[in-house]
């Protein structure tokens, strides 16, 4: 991106980035206002640094990048590390962690190891400055910073001011021993020092890590002493009597060092995930800033055997608390037409990594949301991942506008078929229902190719007809070749129709025909879901089936009768009622029913009959879909929202606001264990 800009544009971008970063700094430190998150700010600084690195002539001494620590101060001697100080590979999610564990288990060929891979050791990852301490015959000889990993700076004098570092080891160790650990400063001291710095008009530190680093690299040791730095040891370099990392921690304590009190041997990934959740919750209350966990193979020989990849040992990872936000640019806003005809604006982003995953698209939901954000095409925005999964645009950084940003308007004609776009919900809806549905835009052309296509994708999808081996790519081919016009046509396909298509052989053609043939009998709820009626998902489909018992009854039901169902509100009732009254839909339904029969519907019986559940937070042993389907199998119901009709709220890890609502309404809250017992 930086490359494609003209020199003038690059200069302009650099200037506005500096201005914005300075403004946020001022807001934060002087006005005490956190206008944007530290993570988003880091993201902007990173962009500035990248631009400046590519254009060094544009660097000015007052640029925020010039605060960055890590350059070799002139006043310090250089020290070459005997063993390089490596860095760690980051993982951000449980999946990434599991991948790492699988990778090393495979390398180690774990057949002779206990099930589940090698024993691991877990500890906190302190956010400070890594240092190396070399003791000779038990006496501190010299201390150095990590520097570039190979050569660091000699900070012996300053290190000696840190009380937590013994000048003589508690037990004499012959010859040389190297200890590594992190120089840190408490959050409290960090704030206190910044307050004092401000009073005397001196530099304000962005975070405890910068302050620890800045303090250690003072030319006057008295300054360092005044900063009351602390030290946590985490490593002994080289072979001593310790055979495992946990023994190293023990030995570190014996010879006079503080180590992480939370550190422990871990038998399984599950244990590590629990540990991470626990620490994440108590993180705010910790005395020191941490940015994740360090997990490593506990057995030292095994750790060594795994070796080094690039600059990081294979036997360890930093399991990071994910940066949940980053800044990026909105390159364009596209409009997608969904299966119900709903038009959704989608931001096309410069690819950016959030919580370990690169994203390039974010739904903007509707025109109102774009107005609320004040978003224009070309804007720099803060992007997060809602519920840690779905990318969402959170804020527009208007200060960074360069003047070329463009307003976005929802098209008046459908981008797929050119049909007029209708805004808002249908006429005749009460105001509150309209507000609930949001100001949506629809293409109401029943033959709109986009709606149509998406509708067929939906028809074959897992929650609906679930046709094995049939996905969007094949449907695209079938539509483009004119082999199908709607989902009902799928049931007429013959092997010979499919075989000639590209990428289809005899076998796969017959497999597909067979897979479709297997689905000519369908349950009522799935059939209803497959119709693609706006607002009808799994829950509404089950409610309709439970209350009416057959498709015929649903077709005949009055608007009032549908509305009477406990979990169905005005908007949904209207949507269902209208669907069955449109000519186009009726013709399609008749065609479909000539090819598919709906199985007789049996009211679910089972021990959960009549009970409604709401799930909030993630469960450890079941996915959300599995949990829902097991509830239904036992005759229970699930709902997305908490109301008085709900019997149980199942609270998993990190439950959301549903829990508060349940508490307010006095609904029984159960945990995963209790829930599993019920099942
Ligand atoms: S073990 C190969 N343990 O994290 C490096 N590092 O990203 C082995 N850090 O430079 C380091 N707490 O400054 C280890 N308990 C801990 C740590 C820790 C913080 C820092 C260290 C290192 C960086 C690696």
XYZ file of C-alpha atoms and ligand atoms in Angstrom:
703
model
C 0.000 0.000 0.000
C 2.725 2.406 1.056
C 4.467 1.570 -2.219
C 1.559 2.562 -4.424
C 1.306 6.054 -2.986
C 2.995 9.020 -4.610
C 5.799 10.731 -2.714
C 3.525 13.622 -1.911
C 0.824 11.322 -0.558
C 3.338 9.456 1.578
C 4.559 12.702 3.081
C 1.022 13.771 3.782
C 0.184 10.463 5.410
C 3.280 10.637 7.604
C 2.393 14.140 8.756
C -1.195 13.252 9.573
C -0.176 10.058 11.361
C 2.224 12.041 13.556
C -0.422 14.611 14.297
C -2.983 11.993 15.223
C -0.567 9.981 17.386
C 0.442 13.144 19.217
C -3.157 14.101 19.740
C -3.991 10.698 21.246
C -0.883 10.937 23.415
C -2.037 14.338 24.656
C -5.566 13.070 25.285
C -4.233 10.142 27.241
C -1.476 11.688 29.299
C -2.590 15.263 29.753
C -6.357 15.116 29.549
C -6.525 11.653 31.094
C -8.833 10.496 28.301
C -8.311 7.220 26.487
C -9.631 8.260 23.064
C -8.444 5.065 21.386
C -7.062 1.832 22.777
C -3.308 1.347 23.264
C -3.561 -1.449 20.697
C -5.068 0.802 18.049
C -2.448 3.421 18.846
C 0.319 0.827 18.462
C -1.142 -0.075 15.127
C -0.881 3.560 13.953
C 2.678 3.826 15.266
C 3.531 0.689 13.366
C 2.215 2.178 10.129
C 4.219 5.349 10.732
C 7.363 3.354 11.474
C 6.958 1.291 8.301
C 6.485 4.421 6.193
C 9.491 6.101 7.780
C 11.663 3.012 7.365
C 10.893 3.075 3.662
C 11.507 6.848 3.481
C 14.258 7.631 5.998
C 14.669 11.139 4.574
C 11.216 11.929 5.957
C 12.128 11.112 9.568
C 12.131 14.149 11.841
C 13.589 14.228 15.339
C 10.177 14.996 16.831
C 8.461 12.044 15.200
C 6.738 9.758 17.753
C 8.834 6.894 16.364
C 11.950 8.527 17.740
C 10.839 7.691 21.263
C 11.244 3.996 20.563
C 13.704 2.306 22.881
C 16.134 -0.349 21.753
C 18.877 1.650 20.166
C 22.362 1.236 21.526
C 23.123 4.181 23.759
C 26.551 5.666 23.183
C 27.458 5.495 26.841
C 27.158 1.697 27.145
C 29.751 -0.957 26.384
C 28.654 -3.744 24.071
C 28.408 -7.337 25.263
C 28.253 -10.371 23.000
C 25.879 -13.023 24.358
C 27.540 -16.437 24.517
C 24.191 -18.031 23.800
C 21.937 -15.856 21.654
C 18.887 -14.399 23.371
C 16.103 -15.740 21.226
C 12.548 -14.570 20.875
C 9.321 -16.564 20.950
C 6.778 -17.493 18.355
C 3.363 -16.004 19.193
C 0.115 -17.916 19.208
C -3.189 -16.168 19.835
C -5.897 -18.791 19.908
C -6.527 -22.240 21.302
C -6.395 -23.594 17.753
C -3.000 -22.049 17.103
C -1.778 -23.402 20.404
C -3.080 -26.877 19.587
C -1.330 -26.671 16.200
C 1.947 -25.911 17.919
C 1.481 -28.831 20.289
C 0.648 -31.151 17.408
C 3.675 -29.953 15.460
C 6.130 -30.622 18.248
C 4.487 -33.899 19.189
C 4.917 -35.020 15.620
C 8.558 -33.940 15.544
C 9.149 -35.830 18.752
C 7.274 -38.861 17.540
C 5.400 -39.068 20.817
C 4.619 -42.783 20.683
C 6.788 -43.298 23.748
C 5.422 -40.247 25.558
C 2.297 -39.993 27.727
C -0.853 -39.430 25.697
C -1.399 -35.880 24.507
C 2.208 -34.902 23.870
C 5.126 -33.845 26.027
C 4.797 -32.436 29.527
C 4.611 -28.653 29.452
C 5.507 -25.833 31.784
C 3.395 -22.692 31.891
C 4.317 -19.284 33.307
C 3.364 -15.653 32.961
C 4.916 -13.569 30.233
C 6.012 -10.377 31.927
C 5.965 -7.216 29.896
C 9.344 -5.743 30.666
C 12.875 -5.905 29.410
C 14.846 -9.138 29.002
C 18.270 -9.112 30.605
C 21.116 -11.548 31.000
C 23.038 -11.782 34.286
C 26.401 -13.541 34.344
C 27.715 -14.744 37.713
C 31.293 -15.923 38.207
C 31.899 -18.167 41.211
C 28.599 -16.933 42.620
C 29.259 -13.210 42.222
C 27.502 -10.962 39.693
C 30.088 -10.251 37.035
C 28.157 -8.416 34.364
C 24.638 -7.800 33.166
C 23.393 -6.894 29.714
C 20.248 -6.097 27.778
C 19.008 -8.330 24.989
C 19.933 -5.770 22.304
C 19.586 -7.460 18.931
C 19.776 -10.930 20.478
C 23.456 -11.364 19.752
C 24.935 -8.141 21.110
C 23.462 -6.198 24.008
C 24.465 -3.267 26.184
C 26.380 -3.600 29.395
C 24.068 -2.280 32.114
C 25.860 -3.852 35.091
C 25.964 -0.700 37.206
C 22.283 -0.044 36.781
C 21.323 -3.667 37.325
C 23.093 -3.527 40.671
C 20.542 -1.003 41.884
C 17.758 -3.624 41.607
C 17.185 -5.167 45.029
C 15.558 -8.274 43.583
C 18.819 -9.219 41.889
C 21.347 -10.869 44.220
C 24.873 -9.541 43.877
C 26.058 -12.845 45.312
C 24.114 -16.074 44.815
C 22.672 -17.772 47.907
C 24.642 -20.875 47.033
C 28.072 -20.693 45.500
C 28.217 -22.065 42.020
C 31.657 -22.739 40.643
C 32.546 -21.137 37.352
C 30.090 -19.219 35.231
C 26.325 -19.333 35.325
C 23.977 -17.174 33.251
C 20.528 -16.248 34.491
C 17.896 -14.649 32.308
C 14.772 -12.878 33.276
C 12.658 -9.788 32.920
C 13.240 -6.383 34.479
C 9.820 -4.993 35.316
C 8.144 -2.169 37.155
C 4.833 -2.272 39.010
C 1.837 -0.616 37.437
C 1.570 1.526 40.561
C 5.158 2.801 40.322
C 4.667 3.348 36.639
C 1.751 5.677 37.282
C 3.505 7.433 40.125
C 6.630 8.092 38.073
C 4.609 9.391 35.153
C 2.780 11.780 37.483
C 6.103 13.067 38.754
C 7.549 13.292 35.253
C 4.584 15.364 34.214
C 4.970 17.706 37.144
C 8.551 18.499 36.210
C 7.759 18.655 32.503
C 9.750 15.521 31.653
C 9.074 12.638 29.292
C 5.943 10.538 29.903
C 6.353 6.787 29.356
C 3.806 4.993 27.216
C 3.775 1.748 29.226
C 5.592 -0.010 32.098
C 7.833 -1.793 29.613
C 9.123 1.461 28.152
C 9.666 2.851 31.604
C 11.612 -0.237 32.747
C 13.707 -0.053 29.596
C 14.274 3.682 29.878
C 15.223 3.354 33.527
C 17.742 0.619 32.906
C 19.406 2.613 30.203
C 20.053 5.690 32.314
C 23.641 6.852 32.221
C 23.377 7.892 35.861
C 22.734 4.841 38.083
C 21.157 7.067 40.725
C 18.306 7.655 38.302
C 17.859 3.921 37.862
C 17.877 3.361 41.623
C 15.102 5.927 42.079
C 12.865 3.918 39.748
C 12.573 0.897 42.058
C 12.774 -1.735 39.340
C 11.999 -5.372 39.992
C 13.195 -8.611 38.422
C 11.644 -12.005 37.721
C 14.033 -14.776 36.646
C 12.811 -17.381 34.152
C 15.790 -19.191 32.737
C 19.172 -20.719 33.555
C 21.318 -20.976 30.467
C 23.349 -24.127 29.955
C 23.545 -27.466 31.708
C 23.441 -27.670 35.464
C 21.891 -30.337 37.609
C 18.381 -29.319 36.577
C 16.790 -31.626 34.043
C 13.496 -29.821 33.593
C 12.347 -26.239 33.344
C 10.358 -26.604 36.557
C 13.555 -27.710 38.344
C 15.239 -24.624 36.902
C 12.599 -22.483 38.538
C 13.256 -24.298 41.832
C 16.963 -23.781 41.520
C 16.482 -20.111 40.657
C 14.616 -19.649 43.921
C 17.289 -21.528 45.853
C 20.044 -19.295 44.550
C 18.159 -16.142 45.420
C 15.791 -15.142 42.626
C 12.123 -14.408 42.447
C 10.233 -16.516 39.904
C 6.650 -16.432 38.768
C 4.439 -17.800 41.550
C 1.759 -18.914 39.114
C 4.180 -21.052 37.106
C 3.437 -24.782 37.076
C 3.755 -28.050 35.212
C 0.829 -28.699 32.968
C -0.382 -32.074 31.801
C -2.708 -31.022 29.031
C -3.732 -28.295 26.653
C -7.046 -28.139 28.509
C -5.220 -27.229 31.680
C -3.332 -24.493 29.844
C -6.550 -23.041 28.448
C -8.014 -22.953 31.934
C -4.878 -21.308 33.282
C -5.064 -18.693 30.540
C -8.707 -17.920 31.289
C -7.945 -17.605 34.979
C -5.022 -15.240 34.388
C -6.959 -13.238 31.833
C -9.579 -12.596 34.478
C -7.134 -11.603 37.196
C -4.858 -9.677 34.839
C -6.218 -6.286 35.805
C -5.486 -6.972 39.447
C -1.911 -8.162 38.959
C 0.813 -5.898 40.267
C 2.683 -6.145 36.976
C 1.782 -5.835 33.346
C 1.771 -9.155 31.462
C 0.994 -9.819 27.822
C 0.348 -13.543 27.811
C 1.823 -16.845 28.937
C 5.028 -18.603 28.026
C 4.508 -22.312 27.488
C 7.438 -24.620 26.965
C 8.370 -28.270 26.903
C 9.313 -29.036 30.478
C 12.016 -31.592 29.824
C 15.216 -29.742 28.921
C 16.719 -32.485 26.756
C 13.494 -32.676 24.751
C 13.411 -28.886 24.494
C 16.964 -28.924 23.097
C 16.134 -31.760 20.724
C 13.394 -29.633 19.156
C 15.991 -27.023 18.206
C 15.475 -23.536 16.840
C 13.430 -22.305 13.877
C 14.488 -18.862 12.727
C 14.989 -16.802 15.868
C 12.714 -18.810 18.142
C 13.062 -22.164 19.882
C 10.538 -24.742 18.630
C 9.941 -26.005 22.142
C 8.282 -22.836 23.461
C 5.560 -20.385 22.478
C 4.200 -17.104 23.735
C 0.464 -17.687 24.194
C -0.566 -14.062 23.842
C -3.631 -12.270 25.031
C -4.800 -11.153 21.673
C -4.675 -7.552 20.606
C -8.335 -7.225 19.928
C -8.090 -4.098 17.826
C -5.999 -2.743 14.994
C -6.179 0.164 12.572
C -6.496 -0.188 8.833
C -7.966 1.517 5.785
C -11.331 1.007 4.173
C -10.464 0.601 0.495
C -14.023 0.307 -0.700
C -17.569 -0.463 0.386
C -19.309 -3.240 -1.522
C -22.956 -4.158 -1.386
C -23.861 -7.810 -1.021
C -27.276 -9.194 -1.824
C -28.290 -11.956 0.558
C -30.700 -14.811 0.043
C -33.618 -12.863 1.464
C -32.808 -9.941 -0.834
C -31.314 -7.915 1.982
C -28.590 -5.532 0.863
C -25.614 -5.437 3.193
C -22.767 -2.946 2.832
C -19.394 -4.587 3.439
C -16.128 -2.750 4.074
C -13.209 -3.951 1.968
C -10.188 -3.529 4.225
C -6.477 -3.373 3.711
C -5.670 -6.815 5.128
C -4.806 -6.538 8.810
C -4.054 -9.024 11.568
C -6.396 -8.960 14.571
C -6.085 -11.501 17.339
C -3.823 -13.563 15.145
C -6.130 -13.708 12.135
C -5.870 -11.642 8.977
C -9.123 -9.984 7.979
C -9.985 -8.112 4.800
C -13.763 -7.714 5.025
C -16.094 -6.400 7.700
C -19.859 -6.225 7.520
C -21.241 -2.727 8.024
C -24.762 -4.124 8.549
C -26.796 -1.268 7.066
C -26.713 2.312 5.912
C -27.593 3.598 9.359
C -24.473 2.001 10.826
C -22.309 3.770 8.226
C -23.938 7.056 9.193
C -23.468 6.349 12.875
C -19.763 5.679 12.320
C -19.434 8.645 9.957
C -17.527 6.339 7.621
C -16.273 7.323 4.166
C -14.426 5.195 1.635
C -10.688 5.726 2.160
C -10.981 6.323 5.910
C -8.613 4.896 8.495
C -10.633 2.873 10.975
C -10.262 0.824 14.126
C -11.319 -2.754 13.506
C -11.995 -5.358 16.166
C -13.503 -8.806 16.242
C -16.918 -8.916 17.842
C -17.140 -11.767 20.316
C -13.577 -12.503 19.250
C -14.764 -13.770 15.887
C -16.621 -11.477 13.519
C -14.662 -8.482 12.231
C -16.358 -5.166 12.932
C -15.523 -1.544 12.274
C -15.546 0.279 15.606
C -14.432 3.805 14.977
C -13.371 6.152 12.206
C -10.182 8.145 12.815
C -11.337 11.298 11.108
C -8.119 13.115 12.042
C -6.342 10.960 9.478
C -8.400 12.041 6.497
C -6.376 13.277 3.557
C -9.221 14.895 1.641
C -9.799 12.149 -0.949
C -12.309 10.170 1.080
C -15.616 9.483 -0.606
C -19.149 9.398 0.790
C -20.963 6.100 0.438
C -24.588 5.872 -0.629
C -26.675 2.762 -0.647
C -27.461 2.038 -4.303
C -30.981 2.764 -5.409
C -30.873 -0.186 -7.767
C -29.887 -3.732 -6.809
C -26.249 -4.317 -7.779
C -27.117 -7.812 -8.992
C -30.262 -7.267 -11.080
C -30.872 -3.541 -11.389
C -34.292 -3.846 -9.754
C -35.385 -0.932 -7.568
C -34.216 -1.246 -3.949
C -36.863 -0.900 -1.255
C -35.904 0.676 2.035
C -37.261 -0.022 5.471
C -39.551 -2.903 6.300
C -42.904 -3.476 4.726
C -45.692 -1.009 5.128
C -48.138 -1.530 7.930
C -45.637 -2.496 10.591
C -45.886 -0.800 13.982
C -43.092 1.695 14.665
C -41.443 -0.422 17.348
C -41.231 -3.396 15.020
C -39.603 -1.194 12.413
C -37.048 -0.017 14.917
C -36.285 -3.586 15.902
C -35.755 -4.675 12.320
C -33.544 -1.703 11.531
C -33.594 0.411 8.411
C -32.874 -2.315 5.908
C -32.676 -2.188 2.154
C -34.117 -4.982 0.047
C -34.138 -6.161 -3.500
C -37.626 -7.571 -3.888
C -37.048 -9.033 -7.314
C -37.869 -12.705 -6.875
C -35.701 -13.505 -9.847
C -32.725 -11.462 -8.703
C -29.762 -13.689 -9.552
C -27.921 -12.805 -6.354
C -30.848 -13.562 -4.043
C -31.481 -16.640 -5.948
C -27.963 -17.951 -5.821
C -27.626 -17.302 -2.097
C -31.002 -18.929 -1.546
C -29.809 -22.149 -3.152
C -26.541 -22.084 -1.188
C -28.693 -21.822 1.905
C -31.020 -24.613 0.784
C -28.215 -27.195 0.628
C -26.362 -25.939 3.716
C -25.820 -27.898 6.935
C -28.771 -26.509 8.889
C -31.191 -27.041 5.976
C -31.110 -29.952 3.480
C -27.468 -30.669 4.287
C -26.589 -32.205 0.930
C -23.219 -33.868 1.106
C -20.606 -32.568 -1.339
C -22.806 -29.789 -2.692
C -21.587 -26.280 -1.964
C -21.557 -22.801 -3.520
C -18.939 -23.654 -6.162
C -20.924 -26.501 -7.697
C -24.170 -24.557 -7.433
C -22.530 -21.703 -9.342
C -21.598 -24.113 -12.132
C -25.068 -25.688 -12.201
C -26.712 -22.255 -12.402
C -24.285 -20.891 -14.966
C -24.776 -23.956 -17.179
C -28.522 -23.566 -16.914
C -28.897 -27.013 -15.312
C -30.947 -25.664 -12.442
C -33.104 -22.607 -11.955
C -34.058 -23.132 -8.369
C -33.372 -25.554 -5.529
C -36.246 -27.826 -6.590
C -34.428 -28.525 -9.868
C -31.598 -30.175 -7.943
C -33.824 -33.223 -7.470
C -34.204 -33.681 -11.233
C -30.470 -33.819 -11.958
C -29.173 -36.994 -13.562
C -25.665 -38.354 -13.620
C -25.353 -37.609 -17.298
C -26.197 -33.926 -16.739
C -23.350 -33.476 -14.291
C -20.666 -35.741 -15.730
C -19.747 -33.455 -18.645
C -19.113 -30.525 -16.304
C -15.570 -29.536 -15.613
C -14.021 -31.236 -12.587
C -16.736 -33.906 -12.538
C -15.971 -37.504 -13.212
C -18.293 -40.443 -13.356
C -17.842 -41.271 -9.716
C -18.361 -37.799 -8.330
C -21.386 -37.240 -10.562
C -23.056 -40.389 -9.311
C -22.104 -39.528 -5.731
C -23.755 -36.160 -6.040
C -26.938 -37.546 -7.551
C -27.046 -40.120 -4.791
C -26.478 -37.497 -2.082
C -29.357 -35.406 -3.443
C -31.566 -38.498 -3.728
C -31.016 -39.240 -0.050
C -32.720 -35.988 0.869
C -36.108 -36.424 -0.768
C -37.598 -36.980 2.685
C -37.150 -34.093 5.056
C -38.171 -33.115 8.555
C -40.556 -30.192 8.888
C -38.194 -27.825 10.748
C -35.368 -28.324 8.258
C -37.748 -27.919 5.358
C -38.911 -24.610 6.811
C -35.353 -23.421 7.325
C -34.492 -24.337 3.725
C -37.260 -22.120 2.344
C -35.130 -19.114 3.280
C -37.922 -17.057 4.810
C -36.534 -13.836 6.253
C -35.930 -14.210 10.038
C -36.683 -17.948 10.081
C -33.744 -19.846 11.525
C -33.481 -22.979 13.593
C -35.377 -21.672 16.591
C -38.328 -20.129 14.757
C -38.620 -23.193 12.518
C -38.891 -25.474 15.582
C -41.408 -23.149 17.191
C -43.560 -23.145 14.065
C -43.391 -26.927 13.764
C -44.230 -27.408 17.455
C -47.210 -25.093 17.305
C -48.725 -26.053 13.970
C -47.519 -29.623 13.418
C -47.598 -29.525 9.612
C -46.714 -27.349 6.669
C -50.352 -27.155 5.673
C -51.296 -25.697 9.033
C -48.530 -23.130 8.850
C -49.625 -22.105 5.364
C -53.181 -21.627 6.577
C -52.330 -19.892 9.876
C -53.516 -16.330 10.398
C -51.068 -13.578 11.233
C -52.492 -13.437 14.761
C -52.059 -17.170 15.326
C -48.416 -16.973 14.293
C -47.926 -13.930 16.447
C -49.374 -15.775 19.435
C -46.369 -18.092 19.613
C -44.322 -17.126 22.650
C -40.981 -16.643 20.954
C -42.271 -15.044 17.777
C -42.665 -11.279 17.563
C -44.414 -8.979 15.084
C -41.613 -8.747 12.548
C -41.026 -12.476 12.318
C -44.745 -13.296 12.254
C -45.316 -10.838 9.418
C -42.388 -12.247 7.478
C -43.682 -15.837 7.744
C -47.264 -14.885 6.969
C -46.299 -12.839 3.906
C -43.954 -15.458 2.512
C -46.709 -18.011 2.056
C -48.897 -15.433 0.332
C -46.563 -14.451 -2.482
C -47.348 -16.080 -5.816
C -43.763 -16.692 -6.649
C -43.148 -18.519 -3.366
C -46.322 -20.584 -3.684
C -45.309 -21.788 -7.115
C -41.845 -22.669 -5.863
C -43.279 -24.485 -2.855
C -45.598 -26.570 -5.022
C -42.720 -27.477 -7.292
C -40.591 -28.458 -4.335
C -43.340 -30.549 -2.772
C -43.630 -32.549 -5.982
C -40.042 -33.691 -5.384
C -39.688 -33.767 -1.616
C -41.978 -35.205 1.036
C -42.073 -33.835 4.512
C -41.914 -36.459 7.233
C -44.795 -36.562 9.657
C -43.920 -34.242 12.510
C -43.779 -35.672 15.983
C -43.881 -33.304 18.876
C -40.615 -33.798 20.667
C -40.944 -35.821 23.807
C -38.145 -36.234 26.245
C -37.065 -35.115 29.599
C -36.480 -31.519 28.531
C -39.929 -31.135 26.986
C -41.370 -27.701 27.559
C -38.088 -26.281 28.817
C -36.387 -23.382 27.065
C -32.642 -22.798 27.300
C -30.438 -19.827 26.496
C -26.708 -20.387 26.039
C -24.215 -17.638 26.850
C -20.414 -17.779 26.751
C -18.483 -20.701 25.328
C -18.712 -24.230 26.642
C -15.644 -26.347 27.154
C -16.912 -29.738 26.101
C -19.510 -28.921 23.446
C -19.859 -26.499 20.586
C -22.880 -24.232 20.676
C -24.514 -26.113 17.803
C -23.986 -29.474 19.478
C -25.446 -28.185 22.705
C -28.515 -26.807 20.929
C -29.109 -29.957 18.966
C -28.859 -32.112 22.102
C -31.384 -29.892 23.873
C -33.768 -30.267 20.966
C -33.307 -34.017 20.778
C -34.487 -34.225 24.365
C -37.549 -32.169 23.548
C -36.262 -28.870 24.870
C -36.125 -25.540 23.095
C -33.435 -22.954 22.707
C -33.723 -19.226 22.400
C -31.262 -16.482 21.515
C -32.675 -13.971 23.936
C -33.508 -14.018 27.613
C -37.171 -13.446 28.407
C -39.563 -14.587 31.084
C -40.359 -17.662 28.978
C -36.834 -18.985 29.422
C -36.302 -21.701 32.036
C -32.517 -22.008 32.150
C -29.554 -19.871 31.186
C -26.423 -21.952 30.676
C -23.401 -19.804 31.538
C -20.145 -20.870 29.871
C -16.784 -19.138 29.825
C -16.988 -15.364 29.491
C -20.757 -15.116 29.518
C -22.257 -12.035 27.944
C -24.923 -9.569 29.000
C -27.511 -12.341 28.831
C -26.328 -13.425 32.250
C -27.129 -10.048 33.793
C -30.527 -10.082 32.222
C -31.196 -13.575 33.533
C -30.205 -12.458 37.014
C -32.536 -9.501 36.772
C -35.450 -11.659 35.671
C -34.652 -14.278 38.310
C -34.121 -17.052 35.760
C -32.227 -20.116 36.895
C -28.587 -19.968 35.861
C -26.666 -23.222 35.525
C -23.036 -23.931 34.699
C -21.700 -26.368 32.147
C -21.396 -29.242 34.616
C -25.008 -28.911 35.741
C -26.102 -28.604 32.139
C -24.289 -31.792 31.120
C -25.908 -33.594 34.014
C -29.343 -32.573 32.728
C -28.448 -33.896 29.299
S 11.300 -17.464 28.059
C 13.533 -17.840 23.770
N 9.744 -16.659 29.938
O 9.316 -12.604 26.215
C 13.124 -16.809 24.725
N 10.351 -15.099 28.266
O 8.991 -12.960 23.252
C 12.775 -17.503 25.976
N 9.406 -12.875 28.567
O 12.519 -11.811 25.122
C 12.149 -16.550 26.862
N 8.335 -13.318 30.444
O 11.764 -10.840 27.316
C 10.382 -16.317 28.825
N 8.365 -16.092 31.690
C 9.015 -15.745 30.587
C 8.956 -14.445 30.054
C 9.629 -14.171 28.874
C 8.631 -12.392 29.535
C 9.871 -12.108 27.403
C 11.356 -12.158 27.196
C 11.574 -12.578 25.769
C 10.235 -12.380 25.182
C 9.987 -13.402 24.092
